[in-house]
Amino acid sequence: MKNYSIHSVFTLVAAAALLTFTSCEEQQEFGVRKIYMPQAAIYNGGLTHEYPVPMPNLPVDNYRIREDGMLDIILGVYRSGEGDLSAYQVEVFIDEEATARAAAATNRGVELPRTLCTLPERVSVPDGDRQETFNLRVDLPRLIAEYPEYNKNRMIVVVGIRNPSKWELNESLSRTTVIIEGGTFLPVVPILKNGDFGTGSSESWHLVNINNKPFELMKIDEEKGELQIGVDNYSQYGGDSRFMCYQQLDSPDLEIGKTYVLSAMVSIPAQDFYMTADKKNLKREMDFGFALFPKTTNMATQNDYKPGDTKFWYMDVTMDNGKGHYPLLDGTAGFESFSSIHLNKRPDSMGAGEFTMDADHMGGYVVFYVRLRNTCPDVKTIRVTDVKIVAK
C-alpha cells in the first residue's frame, strides 16, 4: 500500500463520497443524521453503488495485501449531519441476491466464492467519531490455488449495513457492490501447464517410448526443472528408435485465427557424432524436433513428424549434410532458445516459433520428438526448460 494509513484512505474515500452525495442532494441534506457506506457513492455518484478494487484514479490503494497473503478491501460506515457524535453500531452482511444480480449484469462478472471471504458481524463507531473502517477479507492464496481462471474475471460481492443502534440508515447508500479485478491479484494462467518442468509437471507432460526400446531416453527432473534427453552406449540397442514428450493443447485461452509464439530453452552438450574434418561426410544419427501435432495424431505410435502430412508443424535440429551450423555436434553456449538453433522448419513461420491456431491443431499437441538412428553412439544429456506458448 502507498504511504498512507488505512484511516487516511477512508477519510479520502468518505470525503469524495460526501462531495458526490451532496452534489446529488440539496445542501441541507448534510444536516440530516444518516448512516451510509461512502464506498457506495464514490465511483459514479451512487448510481450503481459499484466499488472497483483497485479504484481507478484514487490517489491511494483501497486495499492492502497482508504479510500472510490475505487481501483486505477497505470499507466503512459514515454518519452525516451535525452535532451529537455519540457512539453507534451497525450490522454488516453480504446480500446474496444482490450479488447474484450484479455478477450476472457485469461484463466478465463472477460471484466471489463465499467461503473465501469474511466480514465482521458488526462495526462500532466510538463517541466523538462519525466514521469507522472495516475490512472485507479475501483468502487470496486459496483464491489463486482454487480459482486460477478468475484472473480474467471480475469477482463480485455486495456488502451491506443494517440495523443501526442509533440514527437513521440511508437505505440508498447502504449497500456497496465490490468488484475485484482478477487480473490485478491473480497470476496469468499459462497456456501450457508446467512449462518449467518443476514440481508436479509429470502430471502435465507425457513420455512415450514409441518403439518400446529397453531404456528410456527422456525423463523429467522436477527438482532441477528440466526435461532431460540422454542415453549412454546406444550402440548396444541398435536400430531406429523414437521418443516423445508431449502435452495436449487444451487451454481455453487458445483461439482459432489467433497467432501465438511457441518457445523453449535448450542446452546441448557437444555430441560424439561421426563427421569428417571437412564436414562433408556426416552420418545423420539423431533428429531433435520441437513440434505442433494435429489433434488427429495417434500419440502412442506416431512414427515421424517430417514427411507427408503438412499439418505437422515443427522446427528441429538434425545432422544433415550441408548445414553450416551443427548444434548437435558442437553444442550450445548453455541454454539457448530452440528457435535460435533450429535448422529446419515447417511452415516458415515456425522458424521463429510462430503459428496461427486453426481447427486442425485446436486440441492437438506440443511435442518434443527425438529419433535415434542405428549408428548413434550415445546421447550426452540434453536439457530443456521454460516451454511456453504466448499470444503474439
Coordinates of C-alpha atoms in Angstrom, one line a residue:
M1 CA 0.0 0.0 0.0
K2 CA 1.2 3.5 -0.7
N3 CA 2.4 5.6 2.2
Y4 CA -0.9 6.3 3.7
S5 CA -2.7 4.8 6.7
I6 CA -6.0 3.0 6.4
H7 CA -7.7 5.9 8.2
S8 CA -6.3 8.3 5.5
V9 CA -7.7 6.1 2.8
F10 CA -11.1 6.0 4.4
T11 CA -11.1 9.8 5.0
L12 CA -10.3 10.4 1.4
V13 CA -13.0 8.0 0.3
A14 CA -15.6 9.4 2.6
A15 CA -14.8 13.0 1.6
A16 CA -15.1 12.1 -2.1
A17 CA -18.3 10.3 -1.5
L18 CA -19.7 13.1 0.6
L19 CA -19.0 15.6 -2.2
T20 CA -20.7 13.3 -4.6
F21 CA -23.6 12.7 -2.3
T22 CA -24.1 16.4 -1.5
S23 CA -24.0 17.3 -5.2
C24 CA -26.9 14.9 -5.8
E25 CA -29.0 16.1 -2.9
E26 CA -30.0 19.5 -1.6
Q27 CA -27.3 21.1 0.5
Q28 CA -29.3 21.0 3.7
E29 CA -29.4 17.2 3.4
F30 CA -26.0 17.1 5.2
G31 CA -27.7 18.3 8.3
V32 CA -29.8 15.1 8.4
R33 CA -28.1 12.4 10.5
K34 CA -27.9 9.4 8.3
I35 CA -25.6 6.4 8.3
Y36 CA -24.3 5.1 5.0
M37 CA -21.3 3.5 3.2
P38 CA -19.2 6.1 1.4
Q39 CA -17.9 3.4 -1.0
A40 CA -21.4 3.1 -2.4
A41 CA -21.2 6.6 -3.8
I42 CA -17.6 7.2 -4.7
Y43 CA -17.3 5.6 -8.1
N44 CA -20.2 7.0 -10.1
G45 CA -22.2 9.1 -7.6
G46 CA -24.1 6.1 -6.2
L47 CA -25.9 5.3 -9.5
T48 CA -24.8 1.7 -9.3
H49 CA -23.1 1.5 -5.9
E50 CA -20.0 0.0 -7.7
Y51 CA -16.7 -0.1 -5.8
P52 CA -13.9 -1.3 -8.1
V53 CA -10.8 -2.8 -6.5
P54 CA -8.4 -1.3 -7.4
M55 CA -10.3 2.0 -7.6
P56 CA -9.3 4.0 -10.8
N57 CA -7.8 7.4 -10.2
L58 CA -7.8 7.1 -6.4
P59 CA -4.5 8.6 -5.1
V60 CA -4.2 5.7 -2.6
D61 CA -5.0 2.0 -2.7
N62 CA -8.4 0.9 -1.5
Y63 CA -6.9 -2.4 -0.4
R64 CA -3.9 -3.9 1.2
I65 CA -2.2 -7.4 1.0
R66 CA -1.2 -8.6 4.4
E67 CA 2.1 -10.5 5.1
D68 CA 0.1 -13.8 5.2
G69 CA -1.2 -13.1 1.7
M70 CA -4.7 -12.2 2.6
L71 CA -6.4 -9.4 0.7
D72 CA -8.1 -6.7 2.8
I73 CA -10.5 -4.5 1.0
I74 CA -11.2 -1.3 2.9
L75 CA -14.8 -0.5 3.5
G76 CA -16.5 1.6 6.2
V77 CA -19.5 3.5 7.6
Y78 CA -20.1 7.2 7.9
R79 CA -22.7 9.3 9.7
S80 CA -23.7 12.6 8.0
G81 CA -25.2 15.5 9.9
E82 CA -24.1 17.9 12.5
G83 CA -23.9 17.8 16.3
D84 CA -24.1 14.8 18.8
L85 CA -21.3 12.4 17.7
S86 CA -22.3 9.7 20.2
A87 CA -21.3 6.0 19.6
Y88 CA -23.3 3.8 17.3
Q89 CA -23.2 0.3 15.8
V90 CA -24.4 -1.3 12.5
E91 CA -24.6 -4.9 11.4
V92 CA -22.6 -5.9 8.3
F93 CA -23.8 -8.6 5.9
I94 CA -23.5 -10.0 2.4
D95 CA -26.5 -9.5 0.2
E96 CA -26.6 -12.9 -1.7
E97 CA -29.4 -12.0 -4.1
A98 CA -27.9 -8.6 -5.0
T99 CA -24.5 -10.3 -5.5
A100 CA -26.0 -12.8 -8.0
R101 CA -27.8 -10.0 -9.9
A102 CA -24.7 -7.8 -10.0
A103 CA -22.4 -10.7 -11.2
A104 CA -24.9 -11.6 -14.0
A105 CA -25.1 -7.9 -15.1
T106 CA -21.3 -7.3 -15.1
N107 CA -19.0 -8.0 -18.0
R108 CA -16.8 -10.9 -17.1
G109 CA -18.5 -11.0 -13.7
V110 CA -18.5 -13.9 -11.3
E111 CA -19.5 -14.2 -7.7
L112 CA -16.7 -14.1 -5.2
P113 CA -16.7 -17.6 -3.6
R114 CA -18.3 -17.1 -0.2
T115 CA -16.0 -19.5 1.6
L116 CA -13.1 -17.3 0.7
C117 CA -14.2 -14.0 2.2
T118 CA -15.0 -12.9 5.7
L119 CA -16.6 -9.8 7.3
P120 CA -17.1 -8.6 10.8
E121 CA -20.6 -9.1 12.1
R122 CA -20.9 -5.5 13.2
V123 CA -19.0 -2.3 13.2
S124 CA -18.8 0.0 16.2
V125 CA -18.1 3.8 15.9
P126 CA -16.9 5.3 19.2
D127 CA -18.0 8.5 20.9
G128 CA -16.7 11.6 19.2
D129 CA -16.4 10.0 15.7
R130 CA -18.7 9.8 12.8
Q131 CA -16.9 7.1 10.9
E132 CA -15.1 3.8 11.1
T133 CA -13.4 1.4 8.7
F134 CA -13.7 -2.4 8.4
N135 CA -12.3 -4.9 6.0
L136 CA -13.7 -7.4 3.6
R137 CA -11.0 -10.1 3.9
V138 CA -10.4 -12.4 0.9
D139 CA -8.3 -15.5 1.2
L140 CA -6.1 -14.7 -1.8
P141 CA -3.8 -17.7 -1.5
R142 CA -6.7 -20.1 -1.7
L143 CA -8.3 -18.0 -4.5
I144 CA -5.2 -18.3 -6.6
A145 CA -4.9 -22.0 -5.9
E146 CA -8.6 -23.0 -6.3
Y147 CA -9.8 -20.5 -8.9
P148 CA -6.8 -19.5 -11.1
E149 CA -9.1 -19.0 -14.1
Y150 CA -10.6 -16.0 -12.3
N151 CA -7.6 -13.9 -13.3
K152 CA -9.7 -12.9 -16.3
N153 CA -12.9 -12.2 -14.3
R154 CA -14.3 -9.5 -12.1
M155 CA -15.2 -11.1 -8.7
I156 CA -18.3 -9.5 -7.2
V157 CA -19.8 -9.4 -3.7
V158 CA -22.4 -7.0 -2.4
V159 CA -21.7 -5.8 1.2
G160 CA -24.4 -4.1 3.1
I161 CA -25.0 -2.5 6.5
R162 CA -28.3 -2.6 8.5
N163 CA -30.0 -2.2 11.9
P164 CA -28.1 0.9 13.2
S165 CA -28.2 1.1 17.0
K166 CA -28.8 4.9 16.7
W167 CA -29.6 7.4 13.9
E168 CA -31.2 6.5 10.6
L169 CA -29.9 4.4 7.8
N170 CA -29.6 5.9 4.4
E171 CA -31.1 3.0 2.5
S172 CA -30.0 4.2 -0.9
L173 CA -26.3 4.0 0.1
S174 CA -26.5 1.0 2.5
R175 CA -25.0 -1.5 0.0
T176 CA -21.7 -1.5 -1.9
T177 CA -21.1 -3.7 -4.9
V178 CA -17.4 -4.7 -4.5
I179 CA -15.9 -5.5 -7.9
I180 CA -12.4 -7.1 -7.6
E181 CA -10.4 -7.1 -10.9
G182 CA -9.0 -10.6 -11.1
G183 CA -6.1 -9.6 -13.3
T184 CA -4.6 -7.4 -10.6
F185 CA -4.4 -10.1 -7.9
L186 CA -4.2 -13.5 -9.7
P187 CA -1.3 -14.5 -11.9
V188 CA -1.9 -15.2 -15.6
V189 CA -2.6 -18.9 -16.2
P190 CA -0.1 -20.1 -18.8
I191 CA -1.4 -21.7 -22.0
L192 CA 1.0 -24.6 -21.4
K193 CA 1.0 -26.2 -17.9
N194 CA 4.2 -26.7 -16.1
G195 CA 6.4 -25.5 -18.8
D196 CA 9.2 -25.1 -16.3
F197 CA 9.2 -28.9 -15.7
G198 CA 9.1 -28.2 -11.9
T199 CA 7.1 -29.8 -9.1
G200 CA 4.0 -31.6 -10.4
S201 CA 5.0 -31.3 -14.1
S202 CA 4.9 -35.0 -14.7
E203 CA 1.1 -34.8 -14.4
S204 CA 1.0 -32.4 -17.4
W205 CA 3.7 -34.0 -19.7
H206 CA 3.5 -37.5 -21.2
L207 CA 6.6 -39.5 -22.2
V208 CA 6.3 -42.2 -24.9
N209 CA 8.8 -44.8 -25.9
I210 CA 7.3 -45.4 -29.3
N211 CA 9.4 -48.4 -30.4
N212 CA 9.4 -50.0 -26.9
K213 CA 13.2 -49.9 -26.5
P214 CA 14.6 -51.4 -23.3
F215 CA 15.7 -47.9 -22.0
E216 CA 14.1 -44.5 -21.5
L217 CA 15.7 -41.7 -23.5
M218 CA 13.6 -39.0 -21.8
K219 CA 12.9 -38.2 -18.2
I220 CA 11.6 -35.2 -16.3
D221 CA 13.7 -34.0 -13.4
E222 CA 11.2 -31.9 -11.3
E223 CA 13.9 -30.9 -8.8
K224 CA 16.1 -29.3 -11.5
G225 CA 13.1 -28.2 -13.6
E226 CA 14.3 -29.9 -16.8
L227 CA 13.2 -32.4 -19.4
Q228 CA 16.4 -34.4 -19.9
I229 CA 17.3 -36.4 -23.0
G230 CA 20.2 -38.8 -23.0
V231 CA 21.5 -42.4 -23.2
D232 CA 24.9 -44.0 -22.6
N233 CA 26.1 -46.5 -25.2
Y234 CA 23.2 -46.6 -27.6
S235 CA 25.1 -48.9 -29.9
Q236 CA 24.1 -51.9 -27.6
Y237 CA 20.5 -51.4 -28.7
G238 CA 20.9 -50.5 -32.4
G239 CA 18.2 -49.9 -34.9
D240 CA 16.0 -46.8 -35.1
S241 CA 14.1 -45.6 -32.0
R242 CA 11.7 -42.8 -31.4
F243 CA 10.6 -41.0 -28.2
M244 CA 8.2 -38.2 -27.4
C245 CA 7.4 -35.8 -24.6
Y246 CA 4.1 -34.1 -25.2
Q247 CA 1.2 -32.1 -23.8
Q248 CA -2.2 -31.6 -25.2
L249 CA -3.3 -28.1 -26.3
D250 CA -6.5 -27.9 -24.2
S251 CA -6.2 -24.3 -22.8
P252 CA -9.4 -22.3 -23.1
D253 CA -7.3 -19.3 -23.9
L254 CA -6.4 -20.6 -27.3
E255 CA -8.4 -19.1 -30.2
I256 CA -8.7 -20.2 -33.8
G257 CA -7.3 -17.5 -36.1
K258 CA -5.1 -16.0 -33.4
T259 CA -1.3 -16.0 -33.7
Y260 CA 1.0 -17.4 -31.0
V261 CA 4.7 -17.9 -30.3
L262 CA 6.0 -21.3 -29.2
S263 CA 9.3 -21.2 -27.4
A264 CA 11.7 -23.3 -25.2
M265 CA 15.2 -23.0 -23.8
V266 CA 17.6 -25.9 -24.6
S267 CA 21.1 -26.7 -23.6
I268 CA 23.0 -29.2 -25.8
P269 CA 26.5 -30.5 -24.9
A270 CA 28.8 -31.4 -27.7
Q271 CA 28.0 -34.8 -29.0
D272 CA 30.2 -37.6 -30.4
F273 CA 28.5 -38.0 -33.8
Y274 CA 30.6 -39.1 -36.8
M275 CA 31.8 -36.4 -39.2
T276 CA 34.9 -36.0 -41.3
A277 CA 37.2 -33.0 -40.7
D278 CA 35.8 -31.2 -43.8
K279 CA 32.2 -31.8 -42.6
K280 CA 31.3 -33.4 -45.9
N281 CA 30.8 -36.9 -44.6
L282 CA 28.2 -36.9 -41.9
K283 CA 26.1 -39.7 -40.6
R284 CA 22.7 -38.5 -39.7
E285 CA 22.4 -40.1 -36.3
M286 CA 19.8 -38.0 -34.5
D287 CA 16.8 -35.7 -35.1
F288 CA 15.5 -33.5 -32.3
G289 CA 12.2 -31.8 -33.1
F290 CA 10.0 -29.2 -31.3
A291 CA 6.6 -29.5 -32.9
L292 CA 2.9 -29.0 -33.0
F293 CA 0.9 -32.1 -34.0
P294 CA -2.7 -32.0 -35.2
K295 CA -5.4 -33.4 -32.9
T296 CA -5.9 -36.5 -35.1
T297 CA -2.4 -37.8 -34.2
N298 CA -2.1 -41.2 -32.5
M299 CA 0.3 -40.2 -29.8
A300 CA 1.2 -43.8 -28.9
T301 CA 2.5 -44.7 -32.3
Q302 CA 3.4 -41.5 -34.3
N303 CA 6.4 -42.6 -36.4
D304 CA 7.8 -39.3 -37.5
Y305 CA 7.0 -35.6 -37.8
K306 CA 8.7 -34.5 -41.0
P307 CA 7.5 -36.3 -44.1
G308 CA 4.0 -36.4 -45.5
D309 CA 1.3 -34.5 -43.7
T310 CA 2.0 -30.8 -43.7
K311 CA -0.3 -30.4 -40.7
F312 CA 2.8 -31.4 -38.6
W313 CA 4.4 -28.1 -37.8
Y314 CA 7.9 -28.1 -36.4
M315 CA 11.4 -26.7 -36.0
D316 CA 14.2 -29.1 -35.5
V317 CA 17.9 -29.8 -35.2
T318 CA 19.5 -32.6 -37.2
M319 CA 22.8 -33.8 -38.5
D320 CA 22.0 -33.1 -42.2
N321 CA 24.9 -32.7 -44.6
G322 CA 25.5 -29.3 -46.0
K323 CA 24.2 -27.3 -43.0
G324 CA 26.5 -24.5 -41.8
H325 CA 25.7 -24.9 -38.1
Y326 CA 25.7 -28.2 -36.1
P327 CA 24.3 -27.6 -32.6
L328 CA 24.1 -31.4 -32.0
L329 CA 27.8 -31.7 -32.8
D330 CA 29.3 -28.5 -31.4
G331 CA 26.9 -28.0 -28.5
T332 CA 25.3 -24.7 -27.4
A333 CA 26.7 -22.0 -25.1
G334 CA 24.5 -23.0 -22.2
F335 CA 20.7 -22.6 -22.6
E336 CA 19.6 -21.0 -25.8
S337 CA 16.2 -20.6 -27.4
F338 CA 15.2 -23.5 -29.7
S339 CA 14.3 -21.1 -32.5
S340 CA 17.9 -19.7 -32.5
I341 CA 19.5 -23.1 -33.1
H342 CA 16.9 -24.7 -35.4
L343 CA 18.0 -25.9 -38.8
N344 CA 14.7 -27.0 -40.4
K345 CA 11.1 -25.8 -40.1
R346 CA 7.6 -26.1 -41.4
P347 CA 5.9 -23.7 -42.1
D348 CA 8.4 -20.9 -42.5
S349 CA 6.9 -19.0 -39.6
M350 CA 7.8 -21.9 -37.3
G351 CA 11.5 -20.7 -37.7
A352 CA 10.5 -18.1 -35.1
G353 CA 8.1 -20.4 -33.3
E354 CA 5.1 -18.5 -34.7
F355 CA 1.9 -20.2 -35.7
T356 CA -1.7 -19.3 -36.3
M357 CA -4.1 -21.6 -34.5
D358 CA -6.5 -23.5 -36.7
A359 CA -9.2 -26.2 -36.3
D360 CA -6.7 -29.0 -37.0
H361 CA -4.4 -28.0 -34.1
M362 CA -7.0 -26.9 -31.6
G363 CA -6.9 -29.8 -29.1
G364 CA -3.6 -31.0 -30.7
Y365 CA -0.3 -31.4 -29.1
V366 CA 3.0 -29.6 -28.4
V367 CA 5.8 -32.2 -28.7
F368 CA 9.5 -32.8 -28.2
Y369 CA 10.3 -35.6 -30.6
V370 CA 13.6 -37.5 -30.8
R371 CA 14.7 -40.1 -33.4
L372 CA 17.9 -42.0 -33.0
R373 CA 19.4 -44.0 -35.9
N374 CA 21.4 -47.2 -35.9
T375 CA 24.8 -45.6 -35.9
C376 CA 24.2 -43.2 -33.0
P377 CA 26.9 -44.0 -30.3
D378 CA 25.2 -42.2 -27.4
V379 CA 23.4 -39.0 -26.4
K380 CA 25.0 -36.7 -23.9
T381 CA 22.2 -35.3 -21.8
I382 CA 20.3 -32.5 -23.5
R383 CA 18.3 -30.3 -21.2
V384 CA 15.0 -28.4 -21.9
T385 CA 13.1 -25.9 -19.8
D386 CA 10.9 -22.8 -19.9
V387 CA 8.5 -24.1 -22.6
K388 CA 5.8 -21.5 -23.4
I389 CA 3.0 -20.6 -25.8
V390 CA 2.1 -16.9 -25.6
A391 CA -0.2 -14.8 -27.8
K392 CA 1.7 -12.6 -30.2

